[in-house]
mmCIF file of C-alpha atoms and ligand atoms in Angstrom:
data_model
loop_
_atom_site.group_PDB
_atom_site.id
_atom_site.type_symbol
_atom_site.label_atom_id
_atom_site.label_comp_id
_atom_site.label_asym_id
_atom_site.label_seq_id
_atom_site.Cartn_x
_atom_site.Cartn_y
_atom_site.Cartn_z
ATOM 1 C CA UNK A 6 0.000 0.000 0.000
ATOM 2 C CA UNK A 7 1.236 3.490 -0.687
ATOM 3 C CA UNK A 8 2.217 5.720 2.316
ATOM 4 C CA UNK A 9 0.350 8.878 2.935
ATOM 5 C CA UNK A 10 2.996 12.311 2.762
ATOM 6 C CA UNK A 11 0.271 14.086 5.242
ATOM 7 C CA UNK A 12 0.243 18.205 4.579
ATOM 8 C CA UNK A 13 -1.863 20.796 6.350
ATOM 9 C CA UNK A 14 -3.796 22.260 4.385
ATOM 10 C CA UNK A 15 -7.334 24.769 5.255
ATOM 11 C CA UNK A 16 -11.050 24.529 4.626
ATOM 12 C CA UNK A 17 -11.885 27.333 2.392
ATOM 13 C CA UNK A 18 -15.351 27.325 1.350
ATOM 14 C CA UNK A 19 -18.305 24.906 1.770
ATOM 15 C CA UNK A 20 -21.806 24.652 -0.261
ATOM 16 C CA UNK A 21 -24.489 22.072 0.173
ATOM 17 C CA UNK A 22 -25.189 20.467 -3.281
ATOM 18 C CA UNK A 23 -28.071 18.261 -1.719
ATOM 19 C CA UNK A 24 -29.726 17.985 2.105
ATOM 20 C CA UNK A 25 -27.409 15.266 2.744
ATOM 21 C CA UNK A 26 -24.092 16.092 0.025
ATOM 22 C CA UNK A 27 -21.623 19.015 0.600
ATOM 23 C CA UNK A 28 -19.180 20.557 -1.309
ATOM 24 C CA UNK A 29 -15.760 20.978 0.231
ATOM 25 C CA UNK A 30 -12.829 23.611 -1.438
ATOM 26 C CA UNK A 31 -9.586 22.527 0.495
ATOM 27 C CA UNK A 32 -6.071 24.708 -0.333
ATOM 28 C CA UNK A 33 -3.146 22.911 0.362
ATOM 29 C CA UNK A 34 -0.948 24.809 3.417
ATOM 30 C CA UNK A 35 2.610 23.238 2.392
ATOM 31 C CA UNK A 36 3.705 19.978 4.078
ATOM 32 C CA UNK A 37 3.780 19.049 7.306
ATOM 33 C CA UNK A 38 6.662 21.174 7.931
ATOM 34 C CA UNK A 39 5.248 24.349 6.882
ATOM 35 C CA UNK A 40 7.311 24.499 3.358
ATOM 36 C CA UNK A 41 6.631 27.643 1.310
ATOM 37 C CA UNK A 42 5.312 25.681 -1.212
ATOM 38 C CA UNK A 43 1.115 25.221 -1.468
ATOM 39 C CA UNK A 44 2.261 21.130 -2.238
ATOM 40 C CA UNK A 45 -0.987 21.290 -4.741
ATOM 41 C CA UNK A 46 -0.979 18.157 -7.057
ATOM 42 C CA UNK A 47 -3.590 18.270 -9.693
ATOM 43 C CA UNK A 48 -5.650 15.081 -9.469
ATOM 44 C CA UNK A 49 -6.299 12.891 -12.457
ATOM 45 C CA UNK A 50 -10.440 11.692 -13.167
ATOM 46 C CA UNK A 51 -10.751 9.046 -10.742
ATOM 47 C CA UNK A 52 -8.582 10.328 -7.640
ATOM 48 C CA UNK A 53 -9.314 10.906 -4.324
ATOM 49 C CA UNK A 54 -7.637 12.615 -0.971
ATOM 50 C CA UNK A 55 -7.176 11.216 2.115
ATOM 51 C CA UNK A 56 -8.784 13.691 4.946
ATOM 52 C CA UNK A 57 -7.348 12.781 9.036
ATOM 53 C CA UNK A 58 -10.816 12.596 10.673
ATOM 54 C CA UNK A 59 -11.401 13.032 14.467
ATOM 55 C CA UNK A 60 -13.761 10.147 15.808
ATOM 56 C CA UNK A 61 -14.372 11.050 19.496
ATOM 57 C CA UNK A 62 -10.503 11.055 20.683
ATOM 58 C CA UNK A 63 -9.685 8.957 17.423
ATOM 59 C CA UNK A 64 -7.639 10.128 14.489
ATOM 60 C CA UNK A 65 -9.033 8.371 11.484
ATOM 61 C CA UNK A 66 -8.293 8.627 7.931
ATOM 62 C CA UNK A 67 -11.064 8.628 5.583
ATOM 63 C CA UNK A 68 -10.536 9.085 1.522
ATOM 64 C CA UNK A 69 -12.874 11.197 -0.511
ATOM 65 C CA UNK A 70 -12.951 11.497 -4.190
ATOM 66 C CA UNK A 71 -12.181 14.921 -5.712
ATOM 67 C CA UNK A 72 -14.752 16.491 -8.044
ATOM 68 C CA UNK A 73 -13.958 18.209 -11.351
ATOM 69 C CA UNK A 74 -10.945 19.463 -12.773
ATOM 70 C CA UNK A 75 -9.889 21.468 -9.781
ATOM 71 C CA UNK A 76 -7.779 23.637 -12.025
ATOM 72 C CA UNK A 77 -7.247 26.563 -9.673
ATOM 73 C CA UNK A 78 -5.199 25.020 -7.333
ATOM 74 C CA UNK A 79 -8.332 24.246 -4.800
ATOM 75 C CA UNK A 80 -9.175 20.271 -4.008
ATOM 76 C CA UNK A 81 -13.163 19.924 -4.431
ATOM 77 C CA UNK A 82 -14.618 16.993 -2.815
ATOM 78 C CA UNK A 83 -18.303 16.236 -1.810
ATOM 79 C CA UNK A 84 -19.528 14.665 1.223
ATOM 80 C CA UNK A 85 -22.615 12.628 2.023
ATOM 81 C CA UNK A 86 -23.453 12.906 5.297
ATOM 82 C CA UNK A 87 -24.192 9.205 6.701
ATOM 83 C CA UNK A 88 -26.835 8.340 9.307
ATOM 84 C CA UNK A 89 -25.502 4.908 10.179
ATOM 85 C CA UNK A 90 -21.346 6.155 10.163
ATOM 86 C CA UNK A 91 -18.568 5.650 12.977
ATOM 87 C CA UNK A 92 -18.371 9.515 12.465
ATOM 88 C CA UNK A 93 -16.028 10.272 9.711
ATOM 89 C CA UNK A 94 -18.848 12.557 7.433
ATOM 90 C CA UNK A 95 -20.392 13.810 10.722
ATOM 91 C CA UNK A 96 -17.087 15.055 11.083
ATOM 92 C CA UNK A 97 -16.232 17.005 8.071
ATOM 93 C CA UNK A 98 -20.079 18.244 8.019
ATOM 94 C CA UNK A 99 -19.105 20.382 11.412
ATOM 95 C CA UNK A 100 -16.250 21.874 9.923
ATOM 96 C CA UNK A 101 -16.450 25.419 9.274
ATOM 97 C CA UNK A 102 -14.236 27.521 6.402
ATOM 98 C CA UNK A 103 -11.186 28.184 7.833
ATOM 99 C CA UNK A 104 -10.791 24.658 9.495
ATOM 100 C CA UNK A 105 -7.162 22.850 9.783
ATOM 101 C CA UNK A 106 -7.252 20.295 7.712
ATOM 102 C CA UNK A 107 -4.147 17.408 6.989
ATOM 103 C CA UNK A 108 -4.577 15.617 4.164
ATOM 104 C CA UNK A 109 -2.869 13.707 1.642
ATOM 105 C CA UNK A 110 -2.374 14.552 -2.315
ATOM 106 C CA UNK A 111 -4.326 12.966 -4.790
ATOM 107 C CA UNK A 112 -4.159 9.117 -5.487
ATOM 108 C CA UNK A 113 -5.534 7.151 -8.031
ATOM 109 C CA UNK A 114 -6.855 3.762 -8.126
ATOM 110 C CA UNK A 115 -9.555 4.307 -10.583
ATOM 111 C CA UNK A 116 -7.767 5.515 -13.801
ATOM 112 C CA UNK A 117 -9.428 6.451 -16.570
ATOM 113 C CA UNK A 118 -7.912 5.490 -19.880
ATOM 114 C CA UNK A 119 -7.653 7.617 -22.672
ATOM 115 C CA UNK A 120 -8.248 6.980 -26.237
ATOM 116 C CA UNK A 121 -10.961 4.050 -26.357
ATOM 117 C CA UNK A 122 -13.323 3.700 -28.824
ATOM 118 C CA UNK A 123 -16.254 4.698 -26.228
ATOM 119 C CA UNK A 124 -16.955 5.287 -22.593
ATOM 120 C CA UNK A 125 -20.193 4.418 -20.680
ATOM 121 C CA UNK A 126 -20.046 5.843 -17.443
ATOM 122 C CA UNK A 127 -22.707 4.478 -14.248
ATOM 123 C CA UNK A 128 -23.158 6.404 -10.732
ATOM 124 C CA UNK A 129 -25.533 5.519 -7.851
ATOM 125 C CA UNK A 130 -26.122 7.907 -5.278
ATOM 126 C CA UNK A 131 -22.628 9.352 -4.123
ATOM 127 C CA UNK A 132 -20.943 7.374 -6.613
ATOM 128 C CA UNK A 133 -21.349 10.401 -8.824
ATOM 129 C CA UNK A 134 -18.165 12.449 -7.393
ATOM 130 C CA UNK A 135 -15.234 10.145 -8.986
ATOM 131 C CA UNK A 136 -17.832 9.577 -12.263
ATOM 132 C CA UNK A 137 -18.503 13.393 -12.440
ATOM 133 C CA UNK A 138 -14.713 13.985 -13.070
ATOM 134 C CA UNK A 139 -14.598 11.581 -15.310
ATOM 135 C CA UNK A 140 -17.167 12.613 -17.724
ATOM 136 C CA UNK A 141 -15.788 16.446 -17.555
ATOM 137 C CA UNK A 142 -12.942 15.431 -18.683
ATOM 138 C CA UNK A 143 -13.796 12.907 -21.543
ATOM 139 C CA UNK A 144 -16.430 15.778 -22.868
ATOM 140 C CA UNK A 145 -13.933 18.133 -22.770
ATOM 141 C CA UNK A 146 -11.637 15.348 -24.875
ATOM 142 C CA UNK A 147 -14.880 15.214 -27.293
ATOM 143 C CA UNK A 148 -14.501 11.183 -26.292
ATOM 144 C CA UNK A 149 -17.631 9.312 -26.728
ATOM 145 C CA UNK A 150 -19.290 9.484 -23.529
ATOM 146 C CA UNK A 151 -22.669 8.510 -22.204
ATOM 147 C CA UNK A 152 -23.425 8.695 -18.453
ATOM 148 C CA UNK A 153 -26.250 6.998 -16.416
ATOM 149 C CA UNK A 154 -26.645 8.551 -13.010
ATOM 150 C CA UNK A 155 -29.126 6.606 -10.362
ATOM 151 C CA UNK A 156 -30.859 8.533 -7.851
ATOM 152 C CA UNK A 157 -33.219 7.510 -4.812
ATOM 153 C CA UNK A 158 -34.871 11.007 -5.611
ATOM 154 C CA UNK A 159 -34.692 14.228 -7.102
ATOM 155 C CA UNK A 160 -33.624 15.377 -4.030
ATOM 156 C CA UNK A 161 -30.531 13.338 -4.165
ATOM 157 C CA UNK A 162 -29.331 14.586 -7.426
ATOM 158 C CA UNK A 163 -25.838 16.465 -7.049
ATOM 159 C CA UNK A 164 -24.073 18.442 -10.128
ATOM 160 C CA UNK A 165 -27.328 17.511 -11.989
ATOM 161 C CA UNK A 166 -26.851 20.559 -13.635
ATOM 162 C CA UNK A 167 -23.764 20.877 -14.252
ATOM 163 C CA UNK A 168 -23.637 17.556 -15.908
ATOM 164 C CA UNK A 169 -26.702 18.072 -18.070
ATOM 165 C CA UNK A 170 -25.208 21.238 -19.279
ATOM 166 C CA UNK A 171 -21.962 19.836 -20.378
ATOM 167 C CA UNK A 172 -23.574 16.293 -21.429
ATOM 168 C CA UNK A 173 -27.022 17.155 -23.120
ATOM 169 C CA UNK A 174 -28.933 13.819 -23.824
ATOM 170 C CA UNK A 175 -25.455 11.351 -23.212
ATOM 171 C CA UNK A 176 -26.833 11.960 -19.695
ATOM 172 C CA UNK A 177 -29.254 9.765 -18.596
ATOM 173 C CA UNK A 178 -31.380 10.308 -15.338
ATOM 174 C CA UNK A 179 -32.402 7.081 -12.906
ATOM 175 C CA UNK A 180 -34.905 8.329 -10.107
ATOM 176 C CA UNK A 181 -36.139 5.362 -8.061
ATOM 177 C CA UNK A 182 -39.280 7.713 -6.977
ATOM 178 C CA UNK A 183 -40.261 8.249 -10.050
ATOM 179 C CA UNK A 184 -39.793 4.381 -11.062
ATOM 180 C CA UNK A 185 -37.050 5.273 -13.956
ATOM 181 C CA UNK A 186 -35.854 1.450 -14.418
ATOM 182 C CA UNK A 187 -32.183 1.028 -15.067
ATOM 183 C CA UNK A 188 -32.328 -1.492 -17.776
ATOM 184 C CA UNK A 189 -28.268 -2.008 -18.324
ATOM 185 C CA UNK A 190 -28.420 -4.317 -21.246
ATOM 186 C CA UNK A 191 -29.365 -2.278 -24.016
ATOM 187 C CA UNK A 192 -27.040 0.247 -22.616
ATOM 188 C CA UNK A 193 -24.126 -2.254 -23.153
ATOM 189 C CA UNK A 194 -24.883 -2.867 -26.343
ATOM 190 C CA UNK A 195 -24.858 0.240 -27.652
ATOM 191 C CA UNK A 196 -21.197 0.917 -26.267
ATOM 192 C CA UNK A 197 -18.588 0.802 -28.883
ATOM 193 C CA UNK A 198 -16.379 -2.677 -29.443
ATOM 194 C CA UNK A 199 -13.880 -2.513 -27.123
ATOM 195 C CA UNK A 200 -15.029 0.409 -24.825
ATOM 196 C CA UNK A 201 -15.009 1.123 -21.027
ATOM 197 C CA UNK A 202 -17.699 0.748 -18.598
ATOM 198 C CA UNK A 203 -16.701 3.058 -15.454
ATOM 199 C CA UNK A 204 -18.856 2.320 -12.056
ATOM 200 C CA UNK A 205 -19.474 3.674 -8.782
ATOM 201 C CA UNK A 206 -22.091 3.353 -6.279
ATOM 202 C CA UNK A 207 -23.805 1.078 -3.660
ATOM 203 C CA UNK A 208 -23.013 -2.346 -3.285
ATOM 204 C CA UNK A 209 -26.311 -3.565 -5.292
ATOM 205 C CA UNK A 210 -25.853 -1.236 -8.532
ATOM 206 C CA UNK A 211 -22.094 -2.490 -8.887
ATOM 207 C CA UNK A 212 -23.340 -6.064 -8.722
ATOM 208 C CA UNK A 213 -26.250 -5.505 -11.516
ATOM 209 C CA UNK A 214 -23.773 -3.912 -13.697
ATOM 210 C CA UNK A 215 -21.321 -6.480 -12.674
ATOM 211 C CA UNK A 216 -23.632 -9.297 -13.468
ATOM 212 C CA UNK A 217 -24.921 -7.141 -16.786
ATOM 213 C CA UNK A 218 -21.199 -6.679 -18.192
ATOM 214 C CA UNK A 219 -20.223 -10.489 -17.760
ATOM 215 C CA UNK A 220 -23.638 -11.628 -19.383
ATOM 216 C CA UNK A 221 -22.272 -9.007 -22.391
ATOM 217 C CA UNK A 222 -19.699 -11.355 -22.533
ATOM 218 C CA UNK A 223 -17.577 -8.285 -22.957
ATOM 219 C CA UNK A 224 -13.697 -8.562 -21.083
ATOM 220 C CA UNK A 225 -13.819 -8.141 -17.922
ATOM 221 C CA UNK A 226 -10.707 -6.014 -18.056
ATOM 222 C CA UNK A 227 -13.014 -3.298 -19.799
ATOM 223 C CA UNK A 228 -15.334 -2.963 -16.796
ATOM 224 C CA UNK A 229 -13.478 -0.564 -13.750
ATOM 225 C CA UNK A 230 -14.681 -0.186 -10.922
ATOM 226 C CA UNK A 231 -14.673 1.871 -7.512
ATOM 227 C CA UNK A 232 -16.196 1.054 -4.044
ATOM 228 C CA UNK A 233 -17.032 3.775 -1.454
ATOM 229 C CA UNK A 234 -16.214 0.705 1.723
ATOM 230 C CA UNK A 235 -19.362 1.086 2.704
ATOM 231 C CA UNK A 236 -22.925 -0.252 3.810
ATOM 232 C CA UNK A 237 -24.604 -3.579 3.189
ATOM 233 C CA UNK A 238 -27.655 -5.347 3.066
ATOM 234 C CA UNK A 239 -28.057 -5.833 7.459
ATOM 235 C CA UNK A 240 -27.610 -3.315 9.915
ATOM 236 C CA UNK A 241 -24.376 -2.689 11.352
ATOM 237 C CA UNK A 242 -24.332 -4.611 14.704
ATOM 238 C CA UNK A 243 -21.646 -6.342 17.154
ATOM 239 C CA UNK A 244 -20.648 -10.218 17.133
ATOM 240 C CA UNK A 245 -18.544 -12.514 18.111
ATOM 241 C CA UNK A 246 -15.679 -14.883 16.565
ATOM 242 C CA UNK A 247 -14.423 -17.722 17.161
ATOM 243 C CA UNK A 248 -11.401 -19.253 15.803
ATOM 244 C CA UNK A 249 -10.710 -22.866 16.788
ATOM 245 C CA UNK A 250 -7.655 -23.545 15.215
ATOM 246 C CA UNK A 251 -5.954 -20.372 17.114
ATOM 247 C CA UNK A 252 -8.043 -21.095 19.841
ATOM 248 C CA UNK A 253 -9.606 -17.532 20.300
ATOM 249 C CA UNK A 254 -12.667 -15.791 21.098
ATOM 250 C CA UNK A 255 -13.354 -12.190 20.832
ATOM 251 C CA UNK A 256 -16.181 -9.505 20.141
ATOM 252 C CA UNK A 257 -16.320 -7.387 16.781
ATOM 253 C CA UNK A 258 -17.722 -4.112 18.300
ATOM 254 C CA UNK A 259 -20.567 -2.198 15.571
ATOM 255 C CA UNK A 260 -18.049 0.452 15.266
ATOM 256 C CA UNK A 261 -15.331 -1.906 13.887
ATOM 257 C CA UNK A 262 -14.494 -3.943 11.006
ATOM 258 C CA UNK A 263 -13.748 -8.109 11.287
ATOM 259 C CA UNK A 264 -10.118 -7.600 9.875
ATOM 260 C CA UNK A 265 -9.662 -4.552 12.702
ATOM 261 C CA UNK A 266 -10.848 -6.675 15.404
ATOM 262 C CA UNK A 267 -9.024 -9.926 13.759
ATOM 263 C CA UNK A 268 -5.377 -7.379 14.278
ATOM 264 C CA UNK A 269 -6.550 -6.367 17.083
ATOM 265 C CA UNK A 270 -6.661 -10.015 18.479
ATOM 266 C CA UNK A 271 -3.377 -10.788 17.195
ATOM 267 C CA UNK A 272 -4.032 -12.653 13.983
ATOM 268 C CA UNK A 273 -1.270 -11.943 11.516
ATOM 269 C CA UNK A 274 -3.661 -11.136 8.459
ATOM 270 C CA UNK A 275 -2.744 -9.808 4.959
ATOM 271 C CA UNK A 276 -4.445 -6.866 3.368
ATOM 272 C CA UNK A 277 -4.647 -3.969 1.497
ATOM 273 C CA UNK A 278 -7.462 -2.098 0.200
ATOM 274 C CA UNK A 279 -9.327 -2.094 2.982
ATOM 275 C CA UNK A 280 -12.606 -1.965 0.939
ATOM 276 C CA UNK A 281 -14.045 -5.282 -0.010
ATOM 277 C CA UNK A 282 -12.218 -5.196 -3.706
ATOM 278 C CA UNK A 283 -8.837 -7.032 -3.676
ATOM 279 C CA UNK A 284 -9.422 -9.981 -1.661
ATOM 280 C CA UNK A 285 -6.707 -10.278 0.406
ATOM 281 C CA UNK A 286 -7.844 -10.435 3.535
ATOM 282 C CA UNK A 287 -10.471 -13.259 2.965
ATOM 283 C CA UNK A 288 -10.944 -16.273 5.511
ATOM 284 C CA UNK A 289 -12.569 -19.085 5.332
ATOM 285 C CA UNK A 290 -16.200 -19.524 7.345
ATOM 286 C CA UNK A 291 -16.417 -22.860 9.497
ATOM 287 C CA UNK A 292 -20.349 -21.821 10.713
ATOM 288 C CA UNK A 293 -22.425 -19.039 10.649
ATOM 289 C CA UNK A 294 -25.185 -18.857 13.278
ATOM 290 C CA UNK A 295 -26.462 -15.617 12.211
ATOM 291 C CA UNK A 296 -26.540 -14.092 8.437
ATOM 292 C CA UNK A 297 -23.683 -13.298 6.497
ATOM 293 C CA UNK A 298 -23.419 -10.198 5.131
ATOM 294 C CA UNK A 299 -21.031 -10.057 2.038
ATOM 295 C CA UNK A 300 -19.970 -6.279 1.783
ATOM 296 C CA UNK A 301 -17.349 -6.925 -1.191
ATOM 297 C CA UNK A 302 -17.234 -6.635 -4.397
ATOM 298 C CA UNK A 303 -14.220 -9.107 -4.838
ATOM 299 C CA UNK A 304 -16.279 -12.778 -5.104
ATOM 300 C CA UNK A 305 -18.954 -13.005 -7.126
ATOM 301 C CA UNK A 306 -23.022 -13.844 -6.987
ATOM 302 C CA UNK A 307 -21.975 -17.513 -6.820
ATOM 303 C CA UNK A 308 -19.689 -17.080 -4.434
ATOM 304 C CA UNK A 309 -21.519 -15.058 -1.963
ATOM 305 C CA UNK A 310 -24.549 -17.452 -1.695
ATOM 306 C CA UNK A 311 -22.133 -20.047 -0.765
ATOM 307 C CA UNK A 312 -20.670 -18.294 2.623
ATOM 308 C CA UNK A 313 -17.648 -20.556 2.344
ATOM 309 C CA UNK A 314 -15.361 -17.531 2.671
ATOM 310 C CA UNK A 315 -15.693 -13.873 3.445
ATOM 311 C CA UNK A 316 -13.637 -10.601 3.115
ATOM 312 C CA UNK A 317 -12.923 -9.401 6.561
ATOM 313 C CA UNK A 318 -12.107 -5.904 5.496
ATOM 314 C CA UNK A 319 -15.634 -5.044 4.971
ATOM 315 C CA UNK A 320 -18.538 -7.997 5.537
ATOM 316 C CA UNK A 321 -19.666 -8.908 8.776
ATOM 317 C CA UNK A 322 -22.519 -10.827 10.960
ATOM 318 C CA UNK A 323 -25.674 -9.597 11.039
ATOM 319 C CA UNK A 324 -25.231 -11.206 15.026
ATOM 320 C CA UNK A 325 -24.685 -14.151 16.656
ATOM 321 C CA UNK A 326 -21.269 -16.360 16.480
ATOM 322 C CA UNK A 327 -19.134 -16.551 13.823
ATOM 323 C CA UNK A 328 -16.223 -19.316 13.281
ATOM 324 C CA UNK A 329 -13.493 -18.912 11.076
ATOM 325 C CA UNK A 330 -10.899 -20.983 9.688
ATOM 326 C CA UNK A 331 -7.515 -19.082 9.233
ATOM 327 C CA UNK A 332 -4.989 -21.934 7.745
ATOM 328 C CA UNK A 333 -1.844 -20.296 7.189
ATOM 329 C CA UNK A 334 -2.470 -17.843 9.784
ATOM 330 C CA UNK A 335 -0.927 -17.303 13.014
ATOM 331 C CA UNK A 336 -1.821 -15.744 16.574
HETATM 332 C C1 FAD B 402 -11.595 5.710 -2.771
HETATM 333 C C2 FAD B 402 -12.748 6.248 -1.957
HETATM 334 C C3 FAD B 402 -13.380 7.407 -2.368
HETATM 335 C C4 FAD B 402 -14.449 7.910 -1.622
HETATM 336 N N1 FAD B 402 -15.073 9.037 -2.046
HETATM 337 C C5 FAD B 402 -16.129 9.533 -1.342
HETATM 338 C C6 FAD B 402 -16.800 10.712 -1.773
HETATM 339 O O1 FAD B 402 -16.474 11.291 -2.808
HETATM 340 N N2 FAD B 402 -17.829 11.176 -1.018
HETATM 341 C C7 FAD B 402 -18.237 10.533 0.134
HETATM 342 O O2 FAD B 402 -19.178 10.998 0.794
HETATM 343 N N3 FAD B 402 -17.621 9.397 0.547
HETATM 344 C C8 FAD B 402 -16.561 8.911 -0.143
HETATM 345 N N4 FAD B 402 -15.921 7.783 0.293
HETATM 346 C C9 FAD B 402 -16.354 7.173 1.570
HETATM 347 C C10 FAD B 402 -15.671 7.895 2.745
HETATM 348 O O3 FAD B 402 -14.288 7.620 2.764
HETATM 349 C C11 FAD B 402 -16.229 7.462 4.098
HETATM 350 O O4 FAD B 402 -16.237 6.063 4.170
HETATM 351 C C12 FAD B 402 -17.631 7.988 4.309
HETATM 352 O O5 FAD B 402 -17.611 9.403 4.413
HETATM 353 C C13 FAD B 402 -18.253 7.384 5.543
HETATM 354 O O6 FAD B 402 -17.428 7.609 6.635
HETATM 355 P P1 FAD B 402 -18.043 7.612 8.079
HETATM 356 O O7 FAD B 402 -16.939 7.605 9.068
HETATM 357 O O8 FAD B 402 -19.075 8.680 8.191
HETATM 358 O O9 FAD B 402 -18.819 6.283 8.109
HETATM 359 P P2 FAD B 402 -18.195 4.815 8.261
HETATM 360 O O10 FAD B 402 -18.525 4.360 9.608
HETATM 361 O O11 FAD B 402 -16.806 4.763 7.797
HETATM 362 O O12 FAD B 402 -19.010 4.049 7.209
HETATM 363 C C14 FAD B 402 -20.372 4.191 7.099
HETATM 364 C C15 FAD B 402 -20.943 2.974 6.421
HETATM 365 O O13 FAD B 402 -20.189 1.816 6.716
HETATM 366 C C16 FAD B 402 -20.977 0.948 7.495
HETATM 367 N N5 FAD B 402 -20.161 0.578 8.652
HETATM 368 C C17 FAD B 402 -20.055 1.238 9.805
HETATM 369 N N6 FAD B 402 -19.292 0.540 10.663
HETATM 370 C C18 FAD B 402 -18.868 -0.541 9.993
HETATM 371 C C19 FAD B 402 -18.036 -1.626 10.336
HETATM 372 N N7 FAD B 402 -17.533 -1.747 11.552
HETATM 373 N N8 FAD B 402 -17.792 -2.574 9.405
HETATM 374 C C20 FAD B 402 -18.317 -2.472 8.176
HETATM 375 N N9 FAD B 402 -19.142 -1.466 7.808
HETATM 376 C C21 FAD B 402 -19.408 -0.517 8.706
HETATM 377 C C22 FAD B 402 -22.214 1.674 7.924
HETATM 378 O O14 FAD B 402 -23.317 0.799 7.883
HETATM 379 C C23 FAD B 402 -22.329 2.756 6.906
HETATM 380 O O15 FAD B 402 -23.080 2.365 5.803
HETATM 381 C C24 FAD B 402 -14.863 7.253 -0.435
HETATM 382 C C25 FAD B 402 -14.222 6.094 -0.024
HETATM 383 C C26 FAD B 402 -13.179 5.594 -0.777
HETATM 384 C C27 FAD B 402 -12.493 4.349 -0.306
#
């Protein structure tokens, strides 16, 4: 994993873009150091920042994806705020302009690739902000773009406007209130031979278009992806583990994840993105006495409805005991 070079950096403006979305502008203050320099690294379509967040007495890190081209030497992100959250959005929602900030400069784990014969682009909810880059930047390439944007309701809709304006009618508008059905198919088939199909958004929308790009029978290489981390199908709740092999027992609190309370406990695990996509950090499940609730986007359909094994980064039990196997794995 790459290390964060952390640099203060100040809370300039805010606006809200929805009830629940707001729009951060963030200037770089030099490094950590205080350098002269503002340390500002233009970010590519697809980055994000990582933002220190304070949780209670906690330092956390959170990432958020920056929006637009951000050409004046400001980093725009947008935050949802999150009901069911250990705190991280809460936090950046009571910051006021002129906060301290530290953050780290723009990574990229969602490239977009230039040059391909087309582009169809798919957001859910807050999955717009990394998407909304994106299709700025292949309009202003005159690429061959087409963007379907999924909304619970009009009321959820950020840079609607913005996008329509640049977009016209390669923007196409899902609102679940007004029953606007997704249908994915035909939209596959009208992308170009050997285009891209860019998505972001919850955990159901990634596995429909998922599901819809491998019954395409297009490459799989030609589908990116991005997950937020977050959510699932159950509530967030507390359980408990056991591992017989290692011979331990412990509690996974609501406010932390498997493979946190797995390090926590001493198991040597492996891991890296921390977000249900790379699939390091799966284990194999021995018994479940409560449901499983698959989080990732690493094994597929198939996969899942066997709860043989589960990424620990991100899925959970929805309660009761859960024993894992962790074969190579020490205490
Ligand atoms: C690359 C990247 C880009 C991102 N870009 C954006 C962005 O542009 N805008 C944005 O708003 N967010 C973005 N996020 C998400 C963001 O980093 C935070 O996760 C988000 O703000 C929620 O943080 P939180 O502390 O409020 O809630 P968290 O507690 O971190 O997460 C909230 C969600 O996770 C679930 N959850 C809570 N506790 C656990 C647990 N112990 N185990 C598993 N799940 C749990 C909750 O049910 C809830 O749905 C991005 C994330 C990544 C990785």
């Amino acid at each position: 994993m790459q290390l964060a070079h952390w640099r203060a950096a100040r809370l300039v403006a805010t606006r809200d873009l929805t009830h629940d979305i707001r729009l951060f502008e963030i200037a770089p203050a030099g490094d950590e150091a205080g350098a002269a320099t503002s340390g500002f690294v233009a970010p590519s379509p697809g980055s994000h920042i990582l933002i220190e967040v304070l949780i209670g007495d906690r330092v956390e890190t959170r990432s958020y994806s920056t929006v637009g081209p951000c050409g004046d030497g400001l980093y725009r992100i947008a935050v949802k705020r999150l009901k069911a959250s250990r705190g991280g959005s809460a936090y950046m929602w009571r910051l006021s302009p002129g906060a301290r900030l530290k953050i780290a400069a723009p990574r990229n784990q969602f490239d977009l690739a230039w040059h391909k014969p087309g582009y169809l682009l798919l957001a859910g909810g807050i999955g717009i902000t990394p998407i909304y880059s994106m299709a700025l930047a292949l309009a202003a390439a005159n690429a061959p773009v087409r963007l379907l944007y999924a909304v619970r309701s009009k009321a959820d809709l950020a840079f609607g406007d913005e996008l329509g304006a640049v977009l016209g009618d390669r923007l196409a508008l899902f609102v679940d209130a007004d029953g606007n059905r997704l249908d994915l198919e035909p939209e596959i088939s009208a992308l170009a031979p050997g285009g891209e199909f860019y998505v972001c958004g919850p955990l159901g929308l990634m596995e429909m278009a998922r599901q819809a790009w491998a019954g395409s029978g297009r490459p799989a290489t030609l589908m990116r992806f991005e997950t937020f981390g977050n959510g699932g199908r159950l509530a967030t709740v507390p359980f408990h583990v056991a591992i017989p092999r290692l011979g331990l027992d412990f509690d996974v609190g609501a406010d932390e994840t498997l493979l946190d309370a797995l390090e926590k406990a001493g198991v040597a695990m492996i891991s890296d993105c921390r977000k249900g996509e790379c699939g390091l950090c799966t284990l194999p499940v021995l018994a479940a006495d409560g449901p499983l609730d698959h989080r990732d986007v690493f094994f597929s359909g198939e996969e899942k409805a066997k709860n043989s094994k589960l990424c620990t980064c991100v899925s959970r039990l929805g309660g009761g005991i859960l024993t894992l196997d962790t074969c190579d794995r020490k205490a």
